[in-house]
mmCIF file of C-alpha atoms in Angstrom:
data_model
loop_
_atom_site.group_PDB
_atom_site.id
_atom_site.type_symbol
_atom_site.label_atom_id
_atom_site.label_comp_id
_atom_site.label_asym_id
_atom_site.label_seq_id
_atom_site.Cartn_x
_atom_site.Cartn_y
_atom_site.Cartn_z
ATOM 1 C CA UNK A 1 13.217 12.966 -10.568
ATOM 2 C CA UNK A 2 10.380 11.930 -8.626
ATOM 3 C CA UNK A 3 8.656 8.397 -9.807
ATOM 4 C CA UNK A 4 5.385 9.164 -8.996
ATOM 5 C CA UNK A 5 4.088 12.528 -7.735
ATOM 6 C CA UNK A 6 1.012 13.894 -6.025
ATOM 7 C CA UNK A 7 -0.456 17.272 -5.893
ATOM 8 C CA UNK A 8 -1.104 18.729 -3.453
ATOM 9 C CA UNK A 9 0.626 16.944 -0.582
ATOM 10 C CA UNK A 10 -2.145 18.260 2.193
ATOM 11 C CA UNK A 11 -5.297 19.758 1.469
ATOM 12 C CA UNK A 12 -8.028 21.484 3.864
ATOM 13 C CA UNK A 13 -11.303 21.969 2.445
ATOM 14 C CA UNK A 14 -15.313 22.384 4.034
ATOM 15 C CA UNK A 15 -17.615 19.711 3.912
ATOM 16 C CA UNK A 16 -19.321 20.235 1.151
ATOM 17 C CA UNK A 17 -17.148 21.178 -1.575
ATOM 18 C CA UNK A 18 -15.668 19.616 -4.343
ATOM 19 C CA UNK A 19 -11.710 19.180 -4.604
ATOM 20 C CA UNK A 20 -9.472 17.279 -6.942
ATOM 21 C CA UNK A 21 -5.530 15.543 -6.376
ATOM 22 C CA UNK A 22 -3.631 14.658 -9.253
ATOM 23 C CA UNK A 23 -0.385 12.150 -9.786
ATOM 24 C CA UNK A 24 1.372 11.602 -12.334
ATOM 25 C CA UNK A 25 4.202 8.941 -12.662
ATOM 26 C CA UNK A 26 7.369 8.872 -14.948
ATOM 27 C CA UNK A 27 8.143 5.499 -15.051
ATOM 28 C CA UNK A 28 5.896 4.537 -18.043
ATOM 29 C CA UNK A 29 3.512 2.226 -16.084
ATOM 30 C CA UNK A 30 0.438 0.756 -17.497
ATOM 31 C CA UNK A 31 -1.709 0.801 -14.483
ATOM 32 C CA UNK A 32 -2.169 3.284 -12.138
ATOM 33 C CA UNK A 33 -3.961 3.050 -8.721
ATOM 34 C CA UNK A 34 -5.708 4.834 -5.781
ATOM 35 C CA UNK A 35 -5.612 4.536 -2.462
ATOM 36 C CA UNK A 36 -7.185 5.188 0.802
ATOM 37 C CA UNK A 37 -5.328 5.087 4.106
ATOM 38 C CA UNK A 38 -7.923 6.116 6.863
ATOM 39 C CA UNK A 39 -7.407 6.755 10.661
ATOM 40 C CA UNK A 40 -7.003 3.343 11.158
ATOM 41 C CA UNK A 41 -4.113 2.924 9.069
ATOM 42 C CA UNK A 42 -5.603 0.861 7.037
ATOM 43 C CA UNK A 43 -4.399 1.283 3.266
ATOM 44 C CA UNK A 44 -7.441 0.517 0.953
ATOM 45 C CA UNK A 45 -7.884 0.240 -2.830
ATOM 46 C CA UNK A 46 -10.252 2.408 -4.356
ATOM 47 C CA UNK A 47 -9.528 2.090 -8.004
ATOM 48 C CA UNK A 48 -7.097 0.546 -10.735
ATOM 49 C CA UNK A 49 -6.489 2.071 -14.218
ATOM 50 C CA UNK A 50 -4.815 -0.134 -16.753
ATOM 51 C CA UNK A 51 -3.736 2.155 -20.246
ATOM 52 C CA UNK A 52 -6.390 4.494 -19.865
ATOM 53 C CA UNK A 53 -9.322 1.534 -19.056
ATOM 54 C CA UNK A 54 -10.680 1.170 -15.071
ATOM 55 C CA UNK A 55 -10.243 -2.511 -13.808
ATOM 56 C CA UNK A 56 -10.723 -2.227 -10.413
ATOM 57 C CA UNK A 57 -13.682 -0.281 -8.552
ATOM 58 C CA UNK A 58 -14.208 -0.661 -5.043
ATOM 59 C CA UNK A 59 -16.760 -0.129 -3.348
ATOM 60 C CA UNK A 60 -16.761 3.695 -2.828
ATOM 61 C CA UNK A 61 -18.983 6.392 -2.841
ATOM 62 C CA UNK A 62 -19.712 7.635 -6.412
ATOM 63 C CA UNK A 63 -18.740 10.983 -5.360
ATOM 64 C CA UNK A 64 -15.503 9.745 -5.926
ATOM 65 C CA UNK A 65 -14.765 9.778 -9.182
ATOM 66 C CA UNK A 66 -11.260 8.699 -11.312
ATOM 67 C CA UNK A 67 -10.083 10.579 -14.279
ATOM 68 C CA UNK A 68 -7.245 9.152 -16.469
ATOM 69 C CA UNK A 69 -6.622 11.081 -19.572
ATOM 70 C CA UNK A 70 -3.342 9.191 -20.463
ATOM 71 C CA UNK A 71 -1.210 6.484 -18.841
ATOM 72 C CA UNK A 72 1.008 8.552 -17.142
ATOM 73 C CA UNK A 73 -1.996 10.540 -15.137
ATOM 74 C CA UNK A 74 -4.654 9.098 -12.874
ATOM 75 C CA UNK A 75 -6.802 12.041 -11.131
ATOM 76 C CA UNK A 76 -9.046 11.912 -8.402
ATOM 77 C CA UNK A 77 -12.185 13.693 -8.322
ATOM 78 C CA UNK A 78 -14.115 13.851 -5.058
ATOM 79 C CA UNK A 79 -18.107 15.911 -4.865
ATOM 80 C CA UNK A 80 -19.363 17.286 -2.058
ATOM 81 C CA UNK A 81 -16.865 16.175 0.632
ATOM 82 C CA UNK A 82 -17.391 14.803 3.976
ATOM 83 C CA UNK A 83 -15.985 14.386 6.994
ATOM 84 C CA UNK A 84 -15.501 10.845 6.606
ATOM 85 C CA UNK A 85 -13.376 11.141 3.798
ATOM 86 C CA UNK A 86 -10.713 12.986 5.809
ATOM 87 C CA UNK A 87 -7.602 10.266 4.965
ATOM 88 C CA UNK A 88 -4.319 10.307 3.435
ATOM 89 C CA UNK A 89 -4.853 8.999 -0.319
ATOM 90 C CA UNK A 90 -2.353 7.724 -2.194
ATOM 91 C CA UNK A 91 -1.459 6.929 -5.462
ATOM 92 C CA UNK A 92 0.766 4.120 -7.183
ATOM 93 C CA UNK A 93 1.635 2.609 -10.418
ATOM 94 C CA UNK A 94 2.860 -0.868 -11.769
ATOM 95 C CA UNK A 95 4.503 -1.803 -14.703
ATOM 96 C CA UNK A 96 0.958 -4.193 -15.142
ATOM 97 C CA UNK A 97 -1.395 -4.795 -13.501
ATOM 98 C CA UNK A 98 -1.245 -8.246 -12.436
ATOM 99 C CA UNK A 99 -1.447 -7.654 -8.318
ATOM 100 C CA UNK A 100 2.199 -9.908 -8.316
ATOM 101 C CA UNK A 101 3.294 -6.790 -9.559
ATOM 102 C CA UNK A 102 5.461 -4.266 -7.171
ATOM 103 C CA UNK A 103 3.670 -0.671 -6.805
ATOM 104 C CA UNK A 104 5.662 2.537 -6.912
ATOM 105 C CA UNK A 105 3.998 5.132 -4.333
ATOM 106 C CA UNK A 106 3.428 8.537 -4.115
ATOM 107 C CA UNK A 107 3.911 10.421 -1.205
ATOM 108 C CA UNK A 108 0.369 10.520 -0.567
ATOM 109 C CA UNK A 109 -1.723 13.698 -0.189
ATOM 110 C CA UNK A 110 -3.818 13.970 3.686
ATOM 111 C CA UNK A 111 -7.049 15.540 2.909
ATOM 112 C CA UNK A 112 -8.811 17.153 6.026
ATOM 113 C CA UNK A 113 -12.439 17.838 5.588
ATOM 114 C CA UNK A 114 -13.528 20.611 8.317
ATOM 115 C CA UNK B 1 -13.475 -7.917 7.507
ATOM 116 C CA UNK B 2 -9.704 -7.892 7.827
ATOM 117 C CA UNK B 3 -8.581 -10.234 5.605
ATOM 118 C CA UNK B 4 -4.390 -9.260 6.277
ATOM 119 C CA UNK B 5 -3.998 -8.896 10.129
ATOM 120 C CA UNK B 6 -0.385 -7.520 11.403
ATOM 121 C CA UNK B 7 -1.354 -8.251 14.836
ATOM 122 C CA UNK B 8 1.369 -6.627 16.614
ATOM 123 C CA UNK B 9 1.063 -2.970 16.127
ATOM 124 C CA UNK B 10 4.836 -2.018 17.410
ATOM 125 C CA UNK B 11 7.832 -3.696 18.037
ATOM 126 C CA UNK B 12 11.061 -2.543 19.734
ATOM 127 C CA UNK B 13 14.694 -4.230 18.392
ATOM 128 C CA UNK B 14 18.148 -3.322 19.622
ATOM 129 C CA UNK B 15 20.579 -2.706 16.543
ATOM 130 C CA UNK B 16 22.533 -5.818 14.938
ATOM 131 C CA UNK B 17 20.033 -8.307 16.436
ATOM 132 C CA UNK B 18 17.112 -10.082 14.448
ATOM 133 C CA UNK B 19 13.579 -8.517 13.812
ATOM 134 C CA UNK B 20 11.000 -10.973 12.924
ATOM 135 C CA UNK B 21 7.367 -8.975 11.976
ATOM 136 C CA UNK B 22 4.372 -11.193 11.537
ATOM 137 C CA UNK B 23 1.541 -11.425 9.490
ATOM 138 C CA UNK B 24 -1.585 -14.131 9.352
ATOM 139 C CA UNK B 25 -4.241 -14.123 6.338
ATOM 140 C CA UNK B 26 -7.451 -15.451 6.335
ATOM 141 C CA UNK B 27 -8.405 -15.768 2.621
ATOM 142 C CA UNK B 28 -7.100 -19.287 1.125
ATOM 143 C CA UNK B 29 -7.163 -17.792 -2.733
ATOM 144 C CA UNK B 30 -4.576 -15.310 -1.663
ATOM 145 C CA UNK B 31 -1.271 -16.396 -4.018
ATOM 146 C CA UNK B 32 0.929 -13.569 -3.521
ATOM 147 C CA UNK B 33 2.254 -11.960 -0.750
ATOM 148 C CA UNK B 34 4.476 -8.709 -0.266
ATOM 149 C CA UNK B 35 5.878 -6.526 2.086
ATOM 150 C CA UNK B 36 6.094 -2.981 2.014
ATOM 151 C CA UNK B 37 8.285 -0.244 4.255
ATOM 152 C CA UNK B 38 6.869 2.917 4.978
ATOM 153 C CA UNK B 39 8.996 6.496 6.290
ATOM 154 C CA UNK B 40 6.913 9.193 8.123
ATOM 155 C CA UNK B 41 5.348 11.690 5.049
ATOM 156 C CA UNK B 42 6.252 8.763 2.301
ATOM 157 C CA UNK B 43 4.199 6.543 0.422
ATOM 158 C CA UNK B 44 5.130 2.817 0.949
ATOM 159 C CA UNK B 45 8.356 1.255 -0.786
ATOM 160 C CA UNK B 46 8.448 -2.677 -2.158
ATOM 161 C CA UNK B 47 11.311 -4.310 0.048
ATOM 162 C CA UNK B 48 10.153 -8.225 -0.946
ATOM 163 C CA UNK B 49 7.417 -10.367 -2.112
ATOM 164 C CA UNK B 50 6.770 -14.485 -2.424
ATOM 165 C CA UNK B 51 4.110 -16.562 -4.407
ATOM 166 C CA UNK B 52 2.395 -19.690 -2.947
ATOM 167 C CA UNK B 53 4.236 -22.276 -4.214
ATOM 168 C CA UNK B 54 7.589 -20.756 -2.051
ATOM 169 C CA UNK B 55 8.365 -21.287 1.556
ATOM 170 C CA UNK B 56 10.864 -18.892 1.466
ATOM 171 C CA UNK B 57 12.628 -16.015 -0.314
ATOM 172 C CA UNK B 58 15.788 -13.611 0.440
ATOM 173 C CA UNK B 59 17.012 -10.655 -0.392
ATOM 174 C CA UNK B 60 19.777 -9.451 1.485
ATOM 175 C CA UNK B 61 19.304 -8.846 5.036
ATOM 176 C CA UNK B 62 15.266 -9.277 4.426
ATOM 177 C CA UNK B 63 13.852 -12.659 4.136
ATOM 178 C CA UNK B 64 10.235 -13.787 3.831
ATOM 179 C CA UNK B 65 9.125 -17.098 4.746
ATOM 180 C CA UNK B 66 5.598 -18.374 3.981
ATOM 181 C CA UNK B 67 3.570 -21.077 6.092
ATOM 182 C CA UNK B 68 0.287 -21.987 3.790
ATOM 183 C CA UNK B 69 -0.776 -24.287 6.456
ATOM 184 C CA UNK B 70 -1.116 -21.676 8.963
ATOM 185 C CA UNK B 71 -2.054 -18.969 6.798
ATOM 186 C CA UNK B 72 0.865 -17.224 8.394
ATOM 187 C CA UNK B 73 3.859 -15.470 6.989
ATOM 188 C CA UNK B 74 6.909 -13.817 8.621
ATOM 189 C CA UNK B 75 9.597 -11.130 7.446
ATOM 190 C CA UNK B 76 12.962 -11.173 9.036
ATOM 191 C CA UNK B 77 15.130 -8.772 9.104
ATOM 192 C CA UNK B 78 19.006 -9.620 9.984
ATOM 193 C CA UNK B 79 20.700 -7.796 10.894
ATOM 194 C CA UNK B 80 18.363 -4.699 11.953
ATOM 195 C CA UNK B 81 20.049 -1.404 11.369
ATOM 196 C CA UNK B 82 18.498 1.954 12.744
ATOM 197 C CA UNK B 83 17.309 3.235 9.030
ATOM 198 C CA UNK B 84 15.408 -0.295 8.894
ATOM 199 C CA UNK B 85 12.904 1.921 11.568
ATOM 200 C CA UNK B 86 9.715 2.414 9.976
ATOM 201 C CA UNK B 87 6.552 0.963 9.247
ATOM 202 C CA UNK B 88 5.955 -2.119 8.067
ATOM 203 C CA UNK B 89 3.018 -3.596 5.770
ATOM 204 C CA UNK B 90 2.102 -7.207 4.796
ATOM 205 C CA UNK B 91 -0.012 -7.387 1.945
ATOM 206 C CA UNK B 92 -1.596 -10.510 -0.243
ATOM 207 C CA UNK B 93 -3.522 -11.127 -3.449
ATOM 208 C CA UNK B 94 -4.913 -13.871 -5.193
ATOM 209 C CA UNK B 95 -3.145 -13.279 -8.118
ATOM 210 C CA UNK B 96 -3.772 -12.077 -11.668
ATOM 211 C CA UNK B 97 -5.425 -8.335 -12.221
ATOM 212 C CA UNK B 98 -7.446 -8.936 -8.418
ATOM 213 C CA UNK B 99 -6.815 -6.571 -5.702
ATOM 214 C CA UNK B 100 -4.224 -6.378 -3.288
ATOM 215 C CA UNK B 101 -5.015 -6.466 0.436
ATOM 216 C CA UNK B 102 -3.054 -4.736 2.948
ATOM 217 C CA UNK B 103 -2.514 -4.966 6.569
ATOM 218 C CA UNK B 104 -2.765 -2.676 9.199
ATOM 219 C CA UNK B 105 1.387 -2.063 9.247
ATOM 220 C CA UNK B 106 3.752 -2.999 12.158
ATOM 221 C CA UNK B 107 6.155 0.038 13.385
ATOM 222 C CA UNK B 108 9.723 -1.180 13.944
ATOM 223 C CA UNK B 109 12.134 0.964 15.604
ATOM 224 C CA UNK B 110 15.221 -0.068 15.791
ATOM 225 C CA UNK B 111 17.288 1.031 18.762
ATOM 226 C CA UNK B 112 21.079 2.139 18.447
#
């Protein structure tokens, strides 16, 4: 059984138009996280969801927005895409969220923005 | 601003020897460091972490030592084995529910 899944695993989309990714972990974590690893490899937080409540927002665009309607789901939201947002995004969890705390990945899902 | 630098973007290691992967911070609050691994088309994996008031931890073959002074730590790897190939990620925090920083991830192959 996978820990913590992502759908989908690649998605190719126009600029403009609004997509979503989901994950969902079975591990019954009570924070959940985002990710954003760009063409640089570097592997940035974008937001932290402890039971249901946000707790970290980076700075990103507010086209980006995270949904999490229960503990075991954190879904990303993203308006009007751009090219800059191309990336693989991943998602993790933690048993809290205390950043001492190991994170359980998901495979990650590359979004390519044409 | 890169707070977690992994200045060494590849590194080559012939099987059974030692692999030693390097990482320097630049933020004095960070309290908690951690190394991931990361396989092609996989999200990272926790291999081994260490809090500020360590110089050292093991697990196994994988041992992380810490040098507050220089704002520099170090993961070595003993001996390497060809499935050790992948890439690795340094990453620090100052603790509690803040953020955690990553590097930019060092690829280690390790040659048969």
């Amino acid at each position: 059984d996978t820990a913590v899944s992502q759908t989908p695993k690649y998605l190719v989309t126009q600029m403009g138009n609004d997509k979503s990714i989901k994950c969902e972990q079975n591990l019954g974590h009570d924070t959940m996280y985002w990710y954003k690893q760009d063409s640089k490899k570097f592997l940035k937080i974008m937001f932290s969801y402890n039971n249901k409540e946000l707790i970290i927002n980076e700075t990103v665009p507010n086209r980006f927005s995270p949904k999490s309607p229960d503990k075991a789901h954190l879904n990303l939201h993203i308006n009007s895409l751009e090219l800059g947002d191309s990336a693989v995004y991943f998602c993790a969890s933690s048993p809290s969220g205390t950043s001492a705390s190991e994170q359980f990945f998901g495979p990650g899902t590359r979004l390519t923005v044409l | 601003d890169q707070q977690v630098k992994q200045n060494s973007p590849s590194l080559s290691v012939q099987e059974g020897r030692i692999s030693i992967l390097n990482c320097d911070y630049t933020n004095s609050m960070f309290d908690y460091f951690l190394w991931y691994k990361k396989y092609p088309a996989e999200g990272p994996t926790f291999l081994i972490s260490i809090s500020s008031i360590k110089d050292k931890n093991e697990d196994g073959r994988f041992t992380v030592f810490l040098n507050k002074s220089a704002k520099h730590l170090s993961l070595h790897i003993v001996p390497s084995q060809p499935g050790d190939s992948a890439v690795y990620f340094c990453a620090a925090s100052p603790g509690g529910y803040q953020k955690v920083t990553f590097g930019t991830g060092t690829k280690l192959q390790v040659i048969p």
